[in-house]
Coordinates of C-alpha atoms in Angstrom, one line a residue:
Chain A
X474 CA 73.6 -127.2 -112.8
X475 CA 73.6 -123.7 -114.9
X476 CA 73.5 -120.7 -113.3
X477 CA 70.0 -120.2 -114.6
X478 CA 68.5 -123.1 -113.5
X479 CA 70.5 -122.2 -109.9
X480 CA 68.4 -119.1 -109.8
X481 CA 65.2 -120.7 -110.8
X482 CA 65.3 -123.0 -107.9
X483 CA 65.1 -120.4 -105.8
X484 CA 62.0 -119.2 -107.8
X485 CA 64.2 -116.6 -109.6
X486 CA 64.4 -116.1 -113.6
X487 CA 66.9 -114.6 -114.5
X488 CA 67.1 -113.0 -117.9
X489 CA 70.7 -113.0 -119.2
X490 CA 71.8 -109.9 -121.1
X491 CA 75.3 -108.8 -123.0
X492 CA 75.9 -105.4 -122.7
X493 CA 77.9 -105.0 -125.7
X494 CA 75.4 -106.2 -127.9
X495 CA 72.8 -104.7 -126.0
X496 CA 70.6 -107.8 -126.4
X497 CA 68.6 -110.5 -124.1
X498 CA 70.2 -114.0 -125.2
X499 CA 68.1 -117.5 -125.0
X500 CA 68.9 -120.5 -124.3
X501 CA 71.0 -118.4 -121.3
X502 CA 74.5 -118.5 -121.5
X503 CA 77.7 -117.3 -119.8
X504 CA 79.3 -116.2 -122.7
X505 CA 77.4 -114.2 -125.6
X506 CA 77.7 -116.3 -128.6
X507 CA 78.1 -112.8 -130.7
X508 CA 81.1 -111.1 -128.8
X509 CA 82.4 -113.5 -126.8
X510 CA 81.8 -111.0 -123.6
X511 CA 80.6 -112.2 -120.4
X512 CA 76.7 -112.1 -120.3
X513 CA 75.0 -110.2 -117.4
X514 CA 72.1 -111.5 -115.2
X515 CA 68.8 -109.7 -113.8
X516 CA 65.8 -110.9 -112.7
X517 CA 62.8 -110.8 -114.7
X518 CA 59.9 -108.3 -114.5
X519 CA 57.9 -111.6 -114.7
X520 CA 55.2 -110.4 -116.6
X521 CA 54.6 -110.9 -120.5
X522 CA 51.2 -111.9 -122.8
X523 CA 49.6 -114.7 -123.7
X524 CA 51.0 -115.9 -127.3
X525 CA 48.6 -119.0 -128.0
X526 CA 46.7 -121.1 -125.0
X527 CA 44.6 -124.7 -124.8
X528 CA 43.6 -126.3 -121.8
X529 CA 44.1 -129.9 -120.4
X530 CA 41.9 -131.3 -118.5
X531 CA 40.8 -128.4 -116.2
X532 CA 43.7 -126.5 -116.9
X533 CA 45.1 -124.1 -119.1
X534 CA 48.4 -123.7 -120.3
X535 CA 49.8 -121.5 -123.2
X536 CA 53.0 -119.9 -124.8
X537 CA 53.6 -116.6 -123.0
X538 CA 56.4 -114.0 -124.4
X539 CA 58.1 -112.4 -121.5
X540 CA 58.2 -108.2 -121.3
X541 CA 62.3 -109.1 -122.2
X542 CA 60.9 -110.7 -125.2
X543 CA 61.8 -114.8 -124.3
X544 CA 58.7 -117.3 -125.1
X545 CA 58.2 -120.2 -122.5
X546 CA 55.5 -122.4 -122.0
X547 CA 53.3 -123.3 -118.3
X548 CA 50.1 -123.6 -116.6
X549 CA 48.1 -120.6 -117.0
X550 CA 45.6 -119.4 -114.3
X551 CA 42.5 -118.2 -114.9
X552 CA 38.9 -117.9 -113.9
X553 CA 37.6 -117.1 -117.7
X554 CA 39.0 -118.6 -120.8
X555 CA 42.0 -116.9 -121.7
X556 CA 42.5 -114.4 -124.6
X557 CA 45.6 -114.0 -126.9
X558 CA 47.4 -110.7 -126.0
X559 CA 46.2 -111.0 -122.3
X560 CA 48.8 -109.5 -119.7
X561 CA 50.3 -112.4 -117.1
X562 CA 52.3 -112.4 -114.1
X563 CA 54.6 -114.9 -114.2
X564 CA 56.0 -117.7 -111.2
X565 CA 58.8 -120.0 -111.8
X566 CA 60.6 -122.9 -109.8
X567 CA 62.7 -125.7 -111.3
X568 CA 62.5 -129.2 -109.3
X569 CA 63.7 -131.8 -111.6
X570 CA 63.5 -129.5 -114.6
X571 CA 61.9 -125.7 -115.7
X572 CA 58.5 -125.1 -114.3
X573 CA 56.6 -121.8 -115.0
X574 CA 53.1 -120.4 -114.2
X575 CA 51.1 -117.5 -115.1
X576 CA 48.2 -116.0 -113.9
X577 CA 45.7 -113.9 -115.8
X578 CA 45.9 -110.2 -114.2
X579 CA 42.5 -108.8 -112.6
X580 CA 41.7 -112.6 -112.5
Chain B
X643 CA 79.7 -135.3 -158.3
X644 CA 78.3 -138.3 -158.3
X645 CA 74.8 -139.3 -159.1
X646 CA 73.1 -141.5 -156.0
X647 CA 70.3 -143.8 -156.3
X648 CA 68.3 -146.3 -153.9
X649 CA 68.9 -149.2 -155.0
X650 CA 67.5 -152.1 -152.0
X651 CA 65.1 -151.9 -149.4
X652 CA 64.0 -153.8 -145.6
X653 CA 61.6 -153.5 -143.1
X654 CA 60.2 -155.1 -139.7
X655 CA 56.9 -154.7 -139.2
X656 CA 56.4 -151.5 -136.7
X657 CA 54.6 -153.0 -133.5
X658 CA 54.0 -151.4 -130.0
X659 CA 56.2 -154.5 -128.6
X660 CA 59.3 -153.6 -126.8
X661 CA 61.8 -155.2 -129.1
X662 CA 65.4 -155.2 -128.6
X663 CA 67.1 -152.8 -131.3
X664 CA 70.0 -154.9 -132.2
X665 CA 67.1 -157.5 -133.1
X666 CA 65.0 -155.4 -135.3
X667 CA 68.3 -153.5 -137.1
X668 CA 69.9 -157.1 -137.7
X669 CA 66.4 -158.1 -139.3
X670 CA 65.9 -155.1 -141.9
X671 CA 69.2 -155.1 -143.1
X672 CA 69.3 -158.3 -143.8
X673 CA 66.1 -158.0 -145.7
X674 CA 67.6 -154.6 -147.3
X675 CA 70.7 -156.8 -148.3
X676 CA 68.7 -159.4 -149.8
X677 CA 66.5 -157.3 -151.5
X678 CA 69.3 -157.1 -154.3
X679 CA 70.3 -160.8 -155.8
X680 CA 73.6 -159.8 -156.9
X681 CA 74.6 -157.6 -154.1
X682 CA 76.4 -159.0 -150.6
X683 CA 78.0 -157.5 -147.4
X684 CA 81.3 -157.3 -149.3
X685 CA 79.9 -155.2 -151.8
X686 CA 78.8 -152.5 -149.3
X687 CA 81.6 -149.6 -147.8
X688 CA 80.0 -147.7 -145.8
X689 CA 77.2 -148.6 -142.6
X690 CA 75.1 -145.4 -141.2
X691 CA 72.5 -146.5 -138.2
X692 CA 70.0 -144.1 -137.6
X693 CA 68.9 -144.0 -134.2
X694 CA 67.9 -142.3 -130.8
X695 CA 68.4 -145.3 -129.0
X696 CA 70.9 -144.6 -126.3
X697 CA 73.2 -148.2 -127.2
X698 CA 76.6 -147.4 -128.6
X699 CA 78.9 -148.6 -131.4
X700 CA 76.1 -149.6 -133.4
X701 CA 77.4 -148.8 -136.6
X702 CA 80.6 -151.0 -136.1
X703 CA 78.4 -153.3 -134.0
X704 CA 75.7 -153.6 -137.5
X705 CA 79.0 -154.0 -139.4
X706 CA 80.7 -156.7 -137.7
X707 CA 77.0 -158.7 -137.6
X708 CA 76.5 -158.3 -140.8
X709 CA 80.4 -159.2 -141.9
X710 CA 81.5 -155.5 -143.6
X711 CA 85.1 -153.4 -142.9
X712 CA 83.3 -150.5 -143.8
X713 CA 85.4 -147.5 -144.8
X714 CA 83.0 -145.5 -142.9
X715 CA 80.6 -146.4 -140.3
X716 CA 79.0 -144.4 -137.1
X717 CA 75.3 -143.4 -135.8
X718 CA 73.1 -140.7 -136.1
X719 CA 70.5 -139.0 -134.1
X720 CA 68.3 -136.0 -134.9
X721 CA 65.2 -136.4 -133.5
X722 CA 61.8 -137.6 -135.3
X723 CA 64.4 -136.6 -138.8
X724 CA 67.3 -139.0 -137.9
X725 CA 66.7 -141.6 -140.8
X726 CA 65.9 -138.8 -143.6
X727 CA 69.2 -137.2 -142.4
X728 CA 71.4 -140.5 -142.3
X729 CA 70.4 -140.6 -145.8
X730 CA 70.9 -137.3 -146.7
X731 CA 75.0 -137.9 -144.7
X732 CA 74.9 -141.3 -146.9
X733 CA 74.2 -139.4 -150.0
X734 CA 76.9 -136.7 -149.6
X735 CA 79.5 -139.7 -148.7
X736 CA 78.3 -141.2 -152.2
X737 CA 78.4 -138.0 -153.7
X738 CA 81.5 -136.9 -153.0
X739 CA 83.1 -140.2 -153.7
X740 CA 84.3 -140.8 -150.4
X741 CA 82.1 -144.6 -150.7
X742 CA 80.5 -146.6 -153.4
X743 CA 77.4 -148.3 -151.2
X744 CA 76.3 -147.7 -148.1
X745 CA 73.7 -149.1 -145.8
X746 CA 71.7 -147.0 -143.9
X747 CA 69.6 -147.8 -141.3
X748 CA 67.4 -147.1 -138.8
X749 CA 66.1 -148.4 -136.1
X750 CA 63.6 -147.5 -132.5
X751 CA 62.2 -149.1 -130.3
X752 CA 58.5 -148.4 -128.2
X753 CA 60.3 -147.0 -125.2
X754 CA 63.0 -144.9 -127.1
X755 CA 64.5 -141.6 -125.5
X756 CA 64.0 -139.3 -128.2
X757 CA 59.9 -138.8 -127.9
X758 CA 61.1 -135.6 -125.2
X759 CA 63.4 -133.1 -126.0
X760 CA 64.9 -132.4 -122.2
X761 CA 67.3 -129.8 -123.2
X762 CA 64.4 -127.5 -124.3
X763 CA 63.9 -125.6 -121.0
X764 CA 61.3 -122.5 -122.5
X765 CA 59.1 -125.7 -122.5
X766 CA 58.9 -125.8 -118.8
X767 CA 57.3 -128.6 -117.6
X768 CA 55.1 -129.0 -120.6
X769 CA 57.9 -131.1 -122.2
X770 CA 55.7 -133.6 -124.1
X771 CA 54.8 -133.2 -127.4
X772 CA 51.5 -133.4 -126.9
X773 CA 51.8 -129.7 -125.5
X774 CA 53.2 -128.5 -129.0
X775 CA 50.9 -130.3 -130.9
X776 CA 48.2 -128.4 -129.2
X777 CA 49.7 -125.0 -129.9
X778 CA 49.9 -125.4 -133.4
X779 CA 46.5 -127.0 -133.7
X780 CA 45.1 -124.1 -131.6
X781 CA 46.9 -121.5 -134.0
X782 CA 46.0 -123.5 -137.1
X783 CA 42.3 -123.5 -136.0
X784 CA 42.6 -119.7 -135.3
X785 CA 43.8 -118.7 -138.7
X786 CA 42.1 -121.4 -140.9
X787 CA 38.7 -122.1 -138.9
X788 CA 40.4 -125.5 -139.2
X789 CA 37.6 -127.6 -138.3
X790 CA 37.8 -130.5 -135.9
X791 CA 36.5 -132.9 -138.6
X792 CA 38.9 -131.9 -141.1
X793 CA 41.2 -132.6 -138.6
X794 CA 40.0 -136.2 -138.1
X795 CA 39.9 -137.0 -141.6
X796 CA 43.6 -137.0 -142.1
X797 CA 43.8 -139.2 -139.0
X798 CA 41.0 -141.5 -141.0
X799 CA 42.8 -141.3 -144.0
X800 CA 46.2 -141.9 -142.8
X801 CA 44.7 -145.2 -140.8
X802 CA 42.7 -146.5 -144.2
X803 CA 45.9 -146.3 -146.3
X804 CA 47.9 -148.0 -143.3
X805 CA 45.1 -150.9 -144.0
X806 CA 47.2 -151.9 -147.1
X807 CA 51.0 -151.5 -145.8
X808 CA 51.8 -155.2 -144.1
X809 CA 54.5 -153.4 -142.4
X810 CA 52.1 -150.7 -140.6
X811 CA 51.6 -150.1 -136.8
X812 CA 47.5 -150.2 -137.1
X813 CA 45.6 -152.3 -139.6
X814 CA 42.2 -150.8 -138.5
X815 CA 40.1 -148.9 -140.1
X816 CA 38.9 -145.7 -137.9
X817 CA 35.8 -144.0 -139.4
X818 CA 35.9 -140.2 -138.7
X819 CA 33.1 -140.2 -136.1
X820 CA 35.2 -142.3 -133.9
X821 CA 38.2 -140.2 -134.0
X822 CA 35.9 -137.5 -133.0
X823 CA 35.3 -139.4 -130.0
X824 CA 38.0 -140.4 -129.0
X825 CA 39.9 -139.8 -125.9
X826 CA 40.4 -136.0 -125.5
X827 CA 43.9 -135.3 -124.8
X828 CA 43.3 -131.5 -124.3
X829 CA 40.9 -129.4 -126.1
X830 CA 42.5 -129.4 -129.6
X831 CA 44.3 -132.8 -129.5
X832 CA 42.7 -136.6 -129.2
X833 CA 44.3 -139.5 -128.6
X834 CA 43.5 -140.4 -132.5
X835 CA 45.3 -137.0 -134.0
X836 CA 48.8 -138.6 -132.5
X837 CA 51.3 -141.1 -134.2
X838 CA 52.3 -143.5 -131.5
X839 CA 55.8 -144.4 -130.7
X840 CA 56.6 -148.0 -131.6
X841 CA 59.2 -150.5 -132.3
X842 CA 60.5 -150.8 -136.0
X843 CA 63.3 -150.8 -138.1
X844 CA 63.9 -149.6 -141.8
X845 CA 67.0 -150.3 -144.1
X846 CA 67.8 -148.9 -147.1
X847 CA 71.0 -149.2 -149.8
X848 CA 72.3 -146.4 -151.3
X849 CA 75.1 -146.9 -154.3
X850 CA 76.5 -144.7 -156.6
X851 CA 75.7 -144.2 -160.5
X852 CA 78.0 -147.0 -161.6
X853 CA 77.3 -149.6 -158.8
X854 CA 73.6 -148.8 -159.1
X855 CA 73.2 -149.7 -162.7
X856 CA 75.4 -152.9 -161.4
X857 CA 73.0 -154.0 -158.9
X858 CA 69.4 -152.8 -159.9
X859 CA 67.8 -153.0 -163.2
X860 CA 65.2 -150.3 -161.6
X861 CA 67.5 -147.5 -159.5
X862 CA 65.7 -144.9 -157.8
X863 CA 67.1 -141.4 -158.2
X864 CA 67.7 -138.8 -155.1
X865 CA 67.5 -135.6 -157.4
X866 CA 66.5 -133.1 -154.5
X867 CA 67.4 -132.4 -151.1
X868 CA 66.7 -129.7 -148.3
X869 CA 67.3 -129.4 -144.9
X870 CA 66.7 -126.7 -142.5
X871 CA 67.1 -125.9 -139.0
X872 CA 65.5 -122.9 -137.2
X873 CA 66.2 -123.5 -133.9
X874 CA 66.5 -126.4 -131.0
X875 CA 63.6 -124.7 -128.5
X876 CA 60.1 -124.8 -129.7
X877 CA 58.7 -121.6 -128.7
X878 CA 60.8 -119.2 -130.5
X879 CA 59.4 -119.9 -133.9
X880 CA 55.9 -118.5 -135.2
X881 CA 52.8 -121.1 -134.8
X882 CA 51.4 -120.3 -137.6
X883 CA 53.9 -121.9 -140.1
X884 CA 56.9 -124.6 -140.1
X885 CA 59.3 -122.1 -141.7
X886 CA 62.3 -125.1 -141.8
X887 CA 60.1 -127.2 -144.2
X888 CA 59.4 -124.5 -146.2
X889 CA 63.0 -123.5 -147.0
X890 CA 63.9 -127.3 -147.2
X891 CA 61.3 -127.9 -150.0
X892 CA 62.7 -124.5 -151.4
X893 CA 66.3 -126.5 -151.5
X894 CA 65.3 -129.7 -152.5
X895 CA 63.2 -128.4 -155.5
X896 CA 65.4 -126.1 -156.8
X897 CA 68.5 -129.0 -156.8
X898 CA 65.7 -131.2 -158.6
X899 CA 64.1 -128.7 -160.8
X900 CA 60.9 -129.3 -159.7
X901 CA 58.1 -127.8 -158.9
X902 CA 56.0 -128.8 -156.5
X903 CA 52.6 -129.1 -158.7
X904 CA 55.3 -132.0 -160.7
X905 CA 55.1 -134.2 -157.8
X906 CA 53.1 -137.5 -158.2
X907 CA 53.8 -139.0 -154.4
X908 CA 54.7 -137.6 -151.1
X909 CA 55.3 -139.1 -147.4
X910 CA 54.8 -136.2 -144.8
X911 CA 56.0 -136.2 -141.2
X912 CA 52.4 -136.1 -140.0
X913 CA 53.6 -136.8 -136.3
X914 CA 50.1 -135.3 -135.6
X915 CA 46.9 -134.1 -137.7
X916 CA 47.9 -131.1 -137.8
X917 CA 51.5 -131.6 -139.3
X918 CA 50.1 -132.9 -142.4
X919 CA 47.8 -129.8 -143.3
X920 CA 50.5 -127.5 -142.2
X921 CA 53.4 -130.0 -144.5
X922 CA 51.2 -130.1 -147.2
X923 CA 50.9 -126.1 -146.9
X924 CA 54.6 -125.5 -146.5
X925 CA 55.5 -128.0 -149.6
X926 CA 53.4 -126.0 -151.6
X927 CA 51.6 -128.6 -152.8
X928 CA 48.3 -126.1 -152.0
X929 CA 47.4 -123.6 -149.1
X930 CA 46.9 -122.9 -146.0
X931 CA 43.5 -122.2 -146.7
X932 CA 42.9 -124.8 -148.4
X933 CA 44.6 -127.7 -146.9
X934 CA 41.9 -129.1 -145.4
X935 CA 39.7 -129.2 -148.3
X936 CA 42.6 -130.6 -150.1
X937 CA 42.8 -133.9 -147.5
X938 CA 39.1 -134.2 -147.4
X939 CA 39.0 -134.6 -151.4
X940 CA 42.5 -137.1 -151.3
X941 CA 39.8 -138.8 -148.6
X942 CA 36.9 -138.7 -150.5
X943 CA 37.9 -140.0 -154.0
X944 CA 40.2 -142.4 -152.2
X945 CA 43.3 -140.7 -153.9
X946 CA 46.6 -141.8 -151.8
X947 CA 49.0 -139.0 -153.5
X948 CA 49.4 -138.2 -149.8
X949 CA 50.8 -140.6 -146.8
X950 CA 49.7 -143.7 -149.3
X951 CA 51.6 -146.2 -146.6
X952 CA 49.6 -144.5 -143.9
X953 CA 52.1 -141.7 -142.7
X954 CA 52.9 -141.6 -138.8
X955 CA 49.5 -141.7 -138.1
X956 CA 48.6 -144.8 -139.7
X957 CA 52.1 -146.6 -139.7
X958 CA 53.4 -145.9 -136.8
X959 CA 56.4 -143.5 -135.7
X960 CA 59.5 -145.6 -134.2
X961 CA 61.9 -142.3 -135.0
X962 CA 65.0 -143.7 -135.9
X963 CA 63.1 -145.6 -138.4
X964 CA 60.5 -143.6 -139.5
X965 CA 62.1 -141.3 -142.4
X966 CA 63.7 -144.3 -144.3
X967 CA 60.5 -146.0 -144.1
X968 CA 58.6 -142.6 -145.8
X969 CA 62.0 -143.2 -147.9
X970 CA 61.2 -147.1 -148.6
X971 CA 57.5 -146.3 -149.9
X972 CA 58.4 -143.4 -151.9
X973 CA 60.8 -146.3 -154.0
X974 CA 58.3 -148.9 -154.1
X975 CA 56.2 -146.2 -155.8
X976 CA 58.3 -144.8 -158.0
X977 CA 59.3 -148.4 -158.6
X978 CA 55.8 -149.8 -159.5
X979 CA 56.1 -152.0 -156.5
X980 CA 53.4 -151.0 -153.9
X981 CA 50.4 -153.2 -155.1
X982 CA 47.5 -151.9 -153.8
X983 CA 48.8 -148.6 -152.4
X984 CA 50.4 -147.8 -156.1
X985 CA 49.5 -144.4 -157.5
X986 CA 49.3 -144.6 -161.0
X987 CA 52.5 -144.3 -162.9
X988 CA 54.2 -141.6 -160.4
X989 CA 57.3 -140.5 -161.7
X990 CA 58.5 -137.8 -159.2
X991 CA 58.1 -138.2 -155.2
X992 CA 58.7 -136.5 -152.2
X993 CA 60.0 -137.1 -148.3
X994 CA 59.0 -134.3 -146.0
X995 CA 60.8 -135.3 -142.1
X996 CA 60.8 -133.3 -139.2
X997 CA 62.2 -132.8 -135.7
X998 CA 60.8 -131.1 -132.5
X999 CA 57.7 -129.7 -133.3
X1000 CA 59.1 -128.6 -136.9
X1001 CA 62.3 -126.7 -135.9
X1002 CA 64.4 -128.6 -138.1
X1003 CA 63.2 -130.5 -141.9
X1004 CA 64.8 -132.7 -144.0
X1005 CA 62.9 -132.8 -148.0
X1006 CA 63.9 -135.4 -150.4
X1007 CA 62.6 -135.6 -154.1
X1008 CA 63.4 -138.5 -156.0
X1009 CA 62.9 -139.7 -159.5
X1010 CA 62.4 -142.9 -161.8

């Protein structure tokens, strides 16, 4: 198991940064694929926007693009329909693979 | 370098039966081999299988079947693209004179691994491609007004043409009012927008110039090809277009000196309703805008210049298989061959394959 997905089983995401090239890398990775430095780890703010959004069943899920500018997709909470450019708060937990929800702030 | 033509084709018909893949591969290549009266297993050096199956060996296993030493022989995988691209790897072999003819071909069955890309973690748990499918309908509908009956006319479309293709998945009509009521999926995506995973296998031979004009009094030319790859993870690229077809097309047209108002015939990856407006919008073959008036008028005056075997949609979508079989119709065309699915004296065609919710594309033009 990957450090990452280490940390997101105890509900953490980490964001994984180099340093020297001053840039968040995704996929993560120990090693930055530019400089060949070891790549620093910090949690997420875990907040981001709304990128695109449909709904299944009674439930809507969507693209979100994290504040450290990663895109992933997961449920998204809300009471209205969503709107693109929305601000989320994101959860994450990883039991067999990646999970992550969002929920629409002053929901 | 070498000039590289198609030269003999095979197919099973695709089915939603679990069908062993060794079964189906043996099957279409035999067919393939067949196909060409003066051509045997000792004429042929090289054996490419095309697959996401998770058996090993199965190029050496194909070869030993099928009694070939080939002087080069292994698998390949790539998603949804892996037959266009085990051409595309037979091609340069061809090309480069490493072979003289080579077999390619491709085979998946119903329950295949490759419908879900695991390694994809930005995906979370939203891993099927339903969930992608619905993004880029969502967006599509956002910047076209994409309505949802343009969207089930492709879907109709696509199933009418499949009608005529003895090879296809569905031979039922599906009238657009009852793709608009079919099962929901999620609110931009019904059951009847998706291609369905099946069993199938699709065989091709490649040869060079000289063992071409050996073999085939009617050689079908590959004059163009383009393959890009923008990433692995679907969620770093923009909704709103498939930039890796685009620049494919780009490639392939420019090697064939084309454009792409000179094409007669074209197979696109429409892996869901969607992918064929955005394809047809990325090939330049018309607009964003206006790719949904462009279906509805192929629809309405019965013209098959697009997905005339019935694309994904209509044919079926067993992945190793799929982008020879786009390959195998595109021939028959250009060949004169498809009876009641013939477009009227086509001279240049196209192949338009993707992977993963359009991060990677393979384009192939070929000529008469």
């Amino acid at each position: 198991m990957t450090f990452f997905d280490e940390q997101l089983k105890k509900g953490s995401f980490q964001i994984c940064h180099c340093n020297n090239c001053d840039q968040n890398l995704w996929p993560p990775k120990e090693i930055c694929h530019i400089c060949n430095e070891e790549t620093e780890w910090s949690e997420s703010m875990n907040v981001g926007k709304i990128i695109e959004f449909s709904k299944k069943d009674s439930s809507y899920f969507g693209i979100i693009e994290l504040k450290e500018k990663i895109r992933v997709m997961g449920e998204i909470f809300s009471n209205d329909e969503p709107k693109i450019g929305q601000s989320v708060t994101m959860k994450a937990f990883f039991d067999t693979r990646p999970h992550y929800s969002f929920t629409v702030k002053n929901n | 370098m070498n000039d590289v033509a198609i030269i003999g084709t095979g197919q099973t018909k695709f089915s939603k039966e679990e069908v062993s893949v060794e079964k189906s591969l043996f099957e279409s290549s035999n067919k393939c081999i067949q196909s060409i009266s003066n051509c045997s297993s000792k004429d042929i050096d090289g054996v490419l299988v095309s697959t996401n199956n998770n058996s090993k060996y199965m190029g050496a296993i194909l070869s030993e079947v099928l009694d070939i030493q080939p002087r080069i022989t292994h698998s390949i995988e790539h998603l949804c693209s892996s037959g266009t691209n085990a051409i595309i790897s037979a091609y340069s072999y061809i090309s480069s004179g490493l072979v003289d003819v080579v077999l390619v071909s491709g085979v998946d069955s119903a329950t295949n691994p490759g419908q879900i890309l695991e390694w994809d973690s930005s995906r979370g748990n939203f891993e099927h491609p339903i969930y992608w499918a619905s993004m880029l309908t969502k967006a599509h509908k956002r910047k076209f007004q994409t309505s949802e009956e343009e969207l089930a006319i492709i879907s109709a479309k696509n199933h009418k043409h499949a009608i005529d293709n003895p090879h296809a998945y569905s031979n039922e009509p599906k009238t657009i009012t009852e793709i608009m009521n079919s099962k929901q999926i999620t609110d931009d995506l019904r059951i009847m927008d998706c291609s369905r995973s099946c069993s199938g296998s699709s065989s091709v031979l490649l040869a060079s110039e000289k063992s071409a004009k050996e073999f085939s009094d009617n050689p079908i030319w590959i004059s163009g090809i383009g393959q890009k790859t923008t990433s692995a993870s679907f969620t770093k690229n923009d909704l709103g277009e498939i930039k890796s077809t685009h620049v494919a097309a780009d490639s392939a047209y420019k090697m064939a000196n084309i454009l792409p108002n000179d094409i007669d015939v074209a197979e696109v990856h429409d892996a869901f309703s969607v992918c064929e407006l955005m394809a047809i919008s990325e090939l330049g073959i018309t607009s964003g805008e206006k790719s949904g008036e462009f279906v509805r008028n192929l629809f309405n005056t019965e013209d098959r210049m697009i997905n005339p075997r019935g694309g994904l949609i209509g044919a079926g979508h067993p992945l190793g298989a799929t982008g020879i079989s786009q390959t195998i119709e595109i021939t028959n065309q250009l060949q004169g061959k498809s009876e009641k699915r013939q477009i009227n004296n086509a001279k240049i065609g196209l192949i338009h394959n993707m992977s993963a919710a359009g991060t990677s594309s393979s384009v192939m033009v070929m000529k008469n």
